[in-house]
mmCIF file of C-alpha atoms in Angstrom:
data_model
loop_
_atom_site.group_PDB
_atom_site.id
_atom_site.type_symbol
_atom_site.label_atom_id
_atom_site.label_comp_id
_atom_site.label_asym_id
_atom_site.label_seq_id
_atom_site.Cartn_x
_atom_site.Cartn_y
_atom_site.Cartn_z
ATOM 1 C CA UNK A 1247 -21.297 11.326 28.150
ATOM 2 C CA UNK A 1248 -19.075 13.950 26.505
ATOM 3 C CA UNK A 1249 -15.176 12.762 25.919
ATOM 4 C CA UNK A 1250 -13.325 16.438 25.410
ATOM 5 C CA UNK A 1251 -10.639 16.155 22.351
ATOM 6 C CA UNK A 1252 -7.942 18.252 22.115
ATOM 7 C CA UNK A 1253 -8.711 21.325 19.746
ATOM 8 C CA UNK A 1254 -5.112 22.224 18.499
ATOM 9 C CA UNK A 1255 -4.934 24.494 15.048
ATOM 10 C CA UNK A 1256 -2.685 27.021 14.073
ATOM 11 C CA UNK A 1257 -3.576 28.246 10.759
ATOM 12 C CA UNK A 1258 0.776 28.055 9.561
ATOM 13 C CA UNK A 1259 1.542 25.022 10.881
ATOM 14 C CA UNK A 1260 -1.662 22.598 11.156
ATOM 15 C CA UNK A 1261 -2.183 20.975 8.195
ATOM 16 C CA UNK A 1262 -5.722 20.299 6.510
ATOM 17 C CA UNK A 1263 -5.593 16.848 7.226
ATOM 18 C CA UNK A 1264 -3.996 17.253 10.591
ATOM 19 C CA UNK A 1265 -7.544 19.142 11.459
ATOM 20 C CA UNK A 1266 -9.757 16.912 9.943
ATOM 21 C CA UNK A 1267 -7.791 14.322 11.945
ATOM 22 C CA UNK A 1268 -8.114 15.869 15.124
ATOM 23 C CA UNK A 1269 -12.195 16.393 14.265
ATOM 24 C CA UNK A 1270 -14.687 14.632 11.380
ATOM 25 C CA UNK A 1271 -16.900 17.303 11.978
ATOM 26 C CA UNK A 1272 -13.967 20.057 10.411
ATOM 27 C CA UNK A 1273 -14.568 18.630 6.903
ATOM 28 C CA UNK A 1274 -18.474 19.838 6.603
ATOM 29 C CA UNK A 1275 -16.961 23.389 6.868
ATOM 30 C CA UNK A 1276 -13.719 22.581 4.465
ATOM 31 C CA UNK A 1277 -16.678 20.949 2.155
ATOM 32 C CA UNK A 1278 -18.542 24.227 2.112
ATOM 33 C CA UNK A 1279 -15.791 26.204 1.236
ATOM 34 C CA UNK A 1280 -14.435 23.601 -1.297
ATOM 35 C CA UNK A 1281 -11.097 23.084 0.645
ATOM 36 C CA UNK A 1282 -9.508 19.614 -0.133
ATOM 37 C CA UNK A 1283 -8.792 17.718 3.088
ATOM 38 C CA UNK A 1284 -8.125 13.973 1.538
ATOM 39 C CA UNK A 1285 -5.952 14.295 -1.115
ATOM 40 C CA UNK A 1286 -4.990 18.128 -0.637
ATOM 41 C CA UNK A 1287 -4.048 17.529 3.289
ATOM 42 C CA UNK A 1288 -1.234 17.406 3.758
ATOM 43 C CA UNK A 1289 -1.017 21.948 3.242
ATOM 44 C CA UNK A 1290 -1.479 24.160 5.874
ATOM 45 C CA UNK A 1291 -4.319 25.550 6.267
ATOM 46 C CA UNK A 1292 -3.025 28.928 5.713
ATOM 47 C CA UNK A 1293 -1.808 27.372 2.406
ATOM 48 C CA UNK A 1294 -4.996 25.854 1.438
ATOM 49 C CA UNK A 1295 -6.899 29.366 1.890
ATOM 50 C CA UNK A 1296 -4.733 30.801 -0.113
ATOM 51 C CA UNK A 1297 -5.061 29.057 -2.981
ATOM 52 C CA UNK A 1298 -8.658 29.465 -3.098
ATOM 53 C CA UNK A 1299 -8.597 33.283 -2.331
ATOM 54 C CA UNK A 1300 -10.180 32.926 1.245
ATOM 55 C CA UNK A 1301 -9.635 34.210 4.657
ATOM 56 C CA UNK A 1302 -7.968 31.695 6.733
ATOM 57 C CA UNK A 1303 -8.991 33.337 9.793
ATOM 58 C CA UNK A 1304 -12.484 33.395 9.295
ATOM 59 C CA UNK A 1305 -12.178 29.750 8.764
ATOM 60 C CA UNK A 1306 -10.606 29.395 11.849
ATOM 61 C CA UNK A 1307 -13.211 30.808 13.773
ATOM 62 C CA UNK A 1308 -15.592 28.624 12.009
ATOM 63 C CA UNK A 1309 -13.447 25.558 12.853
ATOM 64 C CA UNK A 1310 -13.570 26.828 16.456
ATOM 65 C CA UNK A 1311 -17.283 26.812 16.806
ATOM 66 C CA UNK A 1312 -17.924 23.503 15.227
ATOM 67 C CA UNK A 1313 -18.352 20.593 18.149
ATOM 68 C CA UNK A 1314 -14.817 19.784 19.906
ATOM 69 C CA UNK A 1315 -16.054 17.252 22.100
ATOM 70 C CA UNK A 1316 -16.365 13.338 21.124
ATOM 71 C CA UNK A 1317 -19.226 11.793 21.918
ATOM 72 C CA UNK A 1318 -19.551 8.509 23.278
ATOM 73 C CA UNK A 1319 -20.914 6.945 19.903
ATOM 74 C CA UNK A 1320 -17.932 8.888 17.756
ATOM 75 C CA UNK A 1321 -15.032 7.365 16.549
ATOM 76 C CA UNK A 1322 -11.675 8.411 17.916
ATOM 77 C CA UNK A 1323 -9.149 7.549 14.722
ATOM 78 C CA UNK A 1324 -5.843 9.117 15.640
ATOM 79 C CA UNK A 1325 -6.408 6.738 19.002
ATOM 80 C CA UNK A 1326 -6.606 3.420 17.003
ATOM 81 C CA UNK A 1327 -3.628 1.172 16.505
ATOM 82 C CA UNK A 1328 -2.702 0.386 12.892
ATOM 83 C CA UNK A 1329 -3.836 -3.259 12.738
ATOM 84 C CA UNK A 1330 -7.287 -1.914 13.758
ATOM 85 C CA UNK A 1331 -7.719 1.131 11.753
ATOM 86 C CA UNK A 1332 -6.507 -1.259 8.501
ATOM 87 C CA UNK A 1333 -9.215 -3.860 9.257
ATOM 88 C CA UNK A 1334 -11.814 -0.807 9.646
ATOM 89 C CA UNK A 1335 -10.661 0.589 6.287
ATOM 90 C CA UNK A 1336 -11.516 -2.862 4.540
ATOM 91 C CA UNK A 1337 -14.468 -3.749 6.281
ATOM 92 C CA UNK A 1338 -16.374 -0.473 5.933
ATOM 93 C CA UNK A 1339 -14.514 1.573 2.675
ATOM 94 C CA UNK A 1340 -12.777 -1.473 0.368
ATOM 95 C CA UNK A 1341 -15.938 -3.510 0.723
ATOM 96 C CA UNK A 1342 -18.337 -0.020 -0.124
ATOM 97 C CA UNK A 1343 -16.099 0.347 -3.204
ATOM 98 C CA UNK A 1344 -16.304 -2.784 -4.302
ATOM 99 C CA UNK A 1345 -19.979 -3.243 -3.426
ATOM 100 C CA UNK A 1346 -21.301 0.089 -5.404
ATOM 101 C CA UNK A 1347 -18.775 0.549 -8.818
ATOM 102 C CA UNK A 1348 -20.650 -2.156 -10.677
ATOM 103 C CA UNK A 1349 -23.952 -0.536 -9.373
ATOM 104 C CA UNK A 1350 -23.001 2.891 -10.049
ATOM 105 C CA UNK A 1351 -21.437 1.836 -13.511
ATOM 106 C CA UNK A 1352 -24.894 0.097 -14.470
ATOM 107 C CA UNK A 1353 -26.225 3.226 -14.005
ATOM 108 C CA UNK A 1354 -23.876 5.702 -15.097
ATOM 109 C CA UNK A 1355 -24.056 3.613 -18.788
ATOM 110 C CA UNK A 1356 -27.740 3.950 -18.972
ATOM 111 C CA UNK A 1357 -27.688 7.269 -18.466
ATOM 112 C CA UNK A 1358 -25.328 8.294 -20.543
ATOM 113 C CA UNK A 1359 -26.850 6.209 -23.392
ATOM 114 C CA UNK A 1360 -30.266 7.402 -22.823
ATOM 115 C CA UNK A 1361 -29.685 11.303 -22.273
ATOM 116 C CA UNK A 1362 -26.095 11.467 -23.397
ATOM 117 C CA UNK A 1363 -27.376 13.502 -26.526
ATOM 118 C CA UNK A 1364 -29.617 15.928 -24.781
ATOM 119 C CA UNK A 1365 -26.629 15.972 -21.675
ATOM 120 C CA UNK A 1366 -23.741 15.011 -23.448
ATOM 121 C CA UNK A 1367 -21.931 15.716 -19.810
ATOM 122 C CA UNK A 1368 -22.914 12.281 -18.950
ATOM 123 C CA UNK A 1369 -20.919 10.372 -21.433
ATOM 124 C CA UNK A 1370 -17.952 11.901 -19.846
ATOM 125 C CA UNK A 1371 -19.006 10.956 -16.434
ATOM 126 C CA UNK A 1372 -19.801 7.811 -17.161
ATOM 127 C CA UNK A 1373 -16.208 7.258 -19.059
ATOM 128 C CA UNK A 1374 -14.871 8.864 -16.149
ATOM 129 C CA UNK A 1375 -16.636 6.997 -13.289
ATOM 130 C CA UNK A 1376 -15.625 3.359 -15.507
ATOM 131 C CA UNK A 1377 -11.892 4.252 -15.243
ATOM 132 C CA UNK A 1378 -11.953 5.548 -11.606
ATOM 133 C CA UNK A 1379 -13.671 2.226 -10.604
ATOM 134 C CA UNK A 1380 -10.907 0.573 -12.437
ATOM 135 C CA UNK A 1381 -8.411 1.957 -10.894
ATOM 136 C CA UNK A 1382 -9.974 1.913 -7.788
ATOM 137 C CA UNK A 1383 -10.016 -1.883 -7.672
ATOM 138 C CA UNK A 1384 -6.562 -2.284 -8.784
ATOM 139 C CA UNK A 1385 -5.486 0.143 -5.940
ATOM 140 C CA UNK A 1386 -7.364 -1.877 -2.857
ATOM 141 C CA UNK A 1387 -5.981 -4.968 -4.355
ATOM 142 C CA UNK A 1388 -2.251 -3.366 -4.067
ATOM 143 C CA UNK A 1389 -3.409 -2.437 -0.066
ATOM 144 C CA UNK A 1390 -4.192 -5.291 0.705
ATOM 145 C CA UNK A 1391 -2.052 -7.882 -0.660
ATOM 146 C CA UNK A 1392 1.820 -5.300 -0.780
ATOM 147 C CA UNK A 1393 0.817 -2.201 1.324
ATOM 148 C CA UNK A 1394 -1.122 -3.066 4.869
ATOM 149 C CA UNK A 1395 0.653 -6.445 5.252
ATOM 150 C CA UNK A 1396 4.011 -3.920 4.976
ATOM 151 C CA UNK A 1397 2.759 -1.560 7.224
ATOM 152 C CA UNK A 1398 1.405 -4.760 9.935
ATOM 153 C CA UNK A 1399 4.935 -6.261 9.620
ATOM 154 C CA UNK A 1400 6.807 -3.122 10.521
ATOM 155 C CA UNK A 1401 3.902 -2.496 13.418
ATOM 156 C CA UNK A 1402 4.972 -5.472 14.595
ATOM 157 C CA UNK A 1403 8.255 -5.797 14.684
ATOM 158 C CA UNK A 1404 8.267 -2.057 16.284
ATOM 159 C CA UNK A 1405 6.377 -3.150 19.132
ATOM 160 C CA UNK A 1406 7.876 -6.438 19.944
ATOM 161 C CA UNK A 1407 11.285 -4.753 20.210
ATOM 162 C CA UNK A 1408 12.674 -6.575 16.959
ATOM 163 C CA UNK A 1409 15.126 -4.900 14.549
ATOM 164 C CA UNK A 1410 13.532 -3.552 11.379
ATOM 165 C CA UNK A 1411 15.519 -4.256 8.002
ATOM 166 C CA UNK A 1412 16.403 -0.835 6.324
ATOM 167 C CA UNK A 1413 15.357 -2.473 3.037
ATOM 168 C CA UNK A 1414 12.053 -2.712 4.432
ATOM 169 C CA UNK A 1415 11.822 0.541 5.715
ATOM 170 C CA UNK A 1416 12.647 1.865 2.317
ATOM 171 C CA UNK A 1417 10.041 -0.280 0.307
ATOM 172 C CA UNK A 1418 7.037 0.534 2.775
ATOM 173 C CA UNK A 1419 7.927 4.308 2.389
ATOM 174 C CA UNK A 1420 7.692 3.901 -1.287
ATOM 175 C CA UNK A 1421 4.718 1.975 -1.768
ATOM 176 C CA UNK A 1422 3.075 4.415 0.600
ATOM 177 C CA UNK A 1423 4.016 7.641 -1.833
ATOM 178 C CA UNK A 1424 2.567 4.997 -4.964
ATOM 179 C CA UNK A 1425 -0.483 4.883 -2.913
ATOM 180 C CA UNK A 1426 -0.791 9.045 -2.016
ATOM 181 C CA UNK A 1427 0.145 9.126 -5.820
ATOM 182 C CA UNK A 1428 -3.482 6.766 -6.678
ATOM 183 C CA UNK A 1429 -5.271 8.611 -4.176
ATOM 184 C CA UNK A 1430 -4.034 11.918 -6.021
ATOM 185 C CA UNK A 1431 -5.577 10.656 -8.891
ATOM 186 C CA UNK A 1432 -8.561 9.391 -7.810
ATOM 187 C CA UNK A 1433 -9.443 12.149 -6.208
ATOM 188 C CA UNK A 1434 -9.118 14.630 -9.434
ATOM 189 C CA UNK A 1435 -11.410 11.911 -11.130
ATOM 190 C CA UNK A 1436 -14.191 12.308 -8.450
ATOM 191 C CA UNK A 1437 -13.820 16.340 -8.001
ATOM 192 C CA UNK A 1438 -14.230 16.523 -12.347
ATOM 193 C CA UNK A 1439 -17.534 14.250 -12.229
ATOM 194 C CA UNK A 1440 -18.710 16.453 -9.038
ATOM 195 C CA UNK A 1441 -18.299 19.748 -11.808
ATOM 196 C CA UNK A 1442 -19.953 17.854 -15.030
ATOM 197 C CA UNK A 1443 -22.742 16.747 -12.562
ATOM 198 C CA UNK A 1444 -23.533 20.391 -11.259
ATOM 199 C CA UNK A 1445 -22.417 19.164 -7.899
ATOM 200 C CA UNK A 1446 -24.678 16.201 -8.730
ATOM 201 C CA UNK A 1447 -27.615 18.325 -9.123
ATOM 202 C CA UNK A 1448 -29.812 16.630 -11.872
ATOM 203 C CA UNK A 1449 -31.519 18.303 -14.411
ATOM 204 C CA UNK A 1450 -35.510 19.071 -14.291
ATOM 205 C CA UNK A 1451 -36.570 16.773 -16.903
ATOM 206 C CA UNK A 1452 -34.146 13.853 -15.518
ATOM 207 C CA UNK A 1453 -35.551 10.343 -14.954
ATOM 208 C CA UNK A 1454 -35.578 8.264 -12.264
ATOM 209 C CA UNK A 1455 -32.214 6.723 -12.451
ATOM 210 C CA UNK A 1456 -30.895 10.152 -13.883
ATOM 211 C CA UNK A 1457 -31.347 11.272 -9.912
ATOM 212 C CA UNK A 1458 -30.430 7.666 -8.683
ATOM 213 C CA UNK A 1459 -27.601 7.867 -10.838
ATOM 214 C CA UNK A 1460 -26.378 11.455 -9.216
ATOM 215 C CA UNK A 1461 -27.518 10.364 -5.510
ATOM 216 C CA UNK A 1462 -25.093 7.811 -5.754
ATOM 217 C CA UNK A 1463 -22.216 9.883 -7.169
ATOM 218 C CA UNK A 1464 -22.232 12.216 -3.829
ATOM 219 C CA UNK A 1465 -22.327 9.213 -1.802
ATOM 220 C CA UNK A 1466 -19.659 7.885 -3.669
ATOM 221 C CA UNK A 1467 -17.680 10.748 -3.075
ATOM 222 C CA UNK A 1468 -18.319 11.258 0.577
ATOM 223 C CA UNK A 1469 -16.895 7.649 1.240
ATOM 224 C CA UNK A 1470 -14.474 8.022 -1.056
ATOM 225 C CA UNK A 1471 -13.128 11.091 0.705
ATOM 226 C CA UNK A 1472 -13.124 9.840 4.208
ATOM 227 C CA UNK A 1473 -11.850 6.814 2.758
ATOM 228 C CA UNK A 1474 -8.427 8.747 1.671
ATOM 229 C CA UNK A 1475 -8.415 10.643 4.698
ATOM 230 C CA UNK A 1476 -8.539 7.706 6.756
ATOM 231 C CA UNK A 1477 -5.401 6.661 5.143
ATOM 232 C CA UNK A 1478 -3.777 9.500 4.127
ATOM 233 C CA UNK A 1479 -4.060 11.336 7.069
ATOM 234 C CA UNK A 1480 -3.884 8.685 10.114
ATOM 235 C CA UNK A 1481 -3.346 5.080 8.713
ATOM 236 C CA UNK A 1482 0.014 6.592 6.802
ATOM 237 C CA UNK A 1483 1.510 9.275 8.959
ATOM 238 C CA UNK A 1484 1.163 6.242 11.568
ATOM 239 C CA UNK A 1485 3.191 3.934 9.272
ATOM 240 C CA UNK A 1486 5.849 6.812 8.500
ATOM 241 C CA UNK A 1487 6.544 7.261 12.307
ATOM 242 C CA UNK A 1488 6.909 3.597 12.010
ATOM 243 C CA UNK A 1489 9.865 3.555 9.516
#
């Protein structure tokens, strides 16, 4: 069975995000073309073509001809109430992060110390990909212990008709712009070790874990990606109609 979404994009007013949003499927085609729809969402899409010299229209008709109906086994974000959407962020992104950085690092440290002379790009990635994981941590610590427990107290009190304090209003929009702010960040991180990777396309003569190494890195990425999108572009426009 075929659930029909709503296909709503007009190229000056919808946003990036706001697309990807509406359909998963919209950020194969803004991968293709390179168009940031995690970090760099919140644009129009007008905006974001512009800035990387291409033809918004033609990527409108592309977006047009990609599925725009939800299947039964798809996931239907923008329909999910906060409290659920944050416990599907943890369970499935926060615990992937946390599960793969050591992994990744392991590898990332070999590599660089084994073929860092030969492909002395590695060292950087591998400096790179230890402070991202850093900060990474740090950031789904600050989620889950200041941020979601802000935004579940605010859902809350919303929908049970209770008076929200101002001050609280005010701190949850803050914390929310220090979060955009990390995801900013880690998102620059990720896009510089996609370039010194060759868009993680290893060398001829690499090893084994050379190509484990890079395998990982895309996957990385792709999580990491719907991971921000998840929040940036549902889980906190959801809070900020909140406040």
């Amino acid at each position: 069975m075929n659930l029909q979404k709503t296909t709503s994009i007009h190229p000056d007013s919808t946003t990036v995000g706001e697309v990807v949003a509406q359909n998963y499927h919209a950020a194969d085609v803004f991968r293709q073309y390179g168009l940031d729809f995690c970090c760099g969402g919140g644009i129009t899409l007008r905006e974001a073509c512009e800035k990387k010299k291409l033809d918004a229209d033609e990527i409108l008709n592309e977006l047009l001809n990609i599925p725009w109906e939800q299947s039964a086994g798809e996931e239907n974000y923008l329909a999910w109430e906060p409290d659920y959407l944050i416990d599907h962020i943890i369970r499935t992104h926060h615990e992937f992060v946390r599960s793969k950085t050591e992994e990744i690092g392991m590898y990332a440290a070999k590599v660089a110390r084994v073929h860092g002379k030969r492909h002395p790009e590695n060292v950087e990635i591998y400096k790179l990909f230890a402070h991202l994981s850093e900060e990474l941590l740090e950031h789904l610590e600050a989620e889950e212990k200041t941020v979601f427990p802000l935004i579940l107290e605010v859902y809350k009190k919303r929908m049970s008709g209770k008076p929200v304090e101002k001050g609280l209003l005010v701190i949850l929009q803050k914390q929310l712009d220090l979060m955009v702010d990390d995801h900013e960040g880690a998102g620059s991180a990720i896009e510089r070790i996609r370039e010194l990777s060759h868009h993680f396309t290893p060398p001829e003569d690499a090893c084994t874990t050379y190509r484990i190494l890079y395998r990982n890195l895309a996957g990385f990425e792709e999580d990491l990606h719907k991971h921000v999108h998840l929040e940036n572009n549902i889980l906190f426009k959801k809070a900020e109609k909140l406040v």
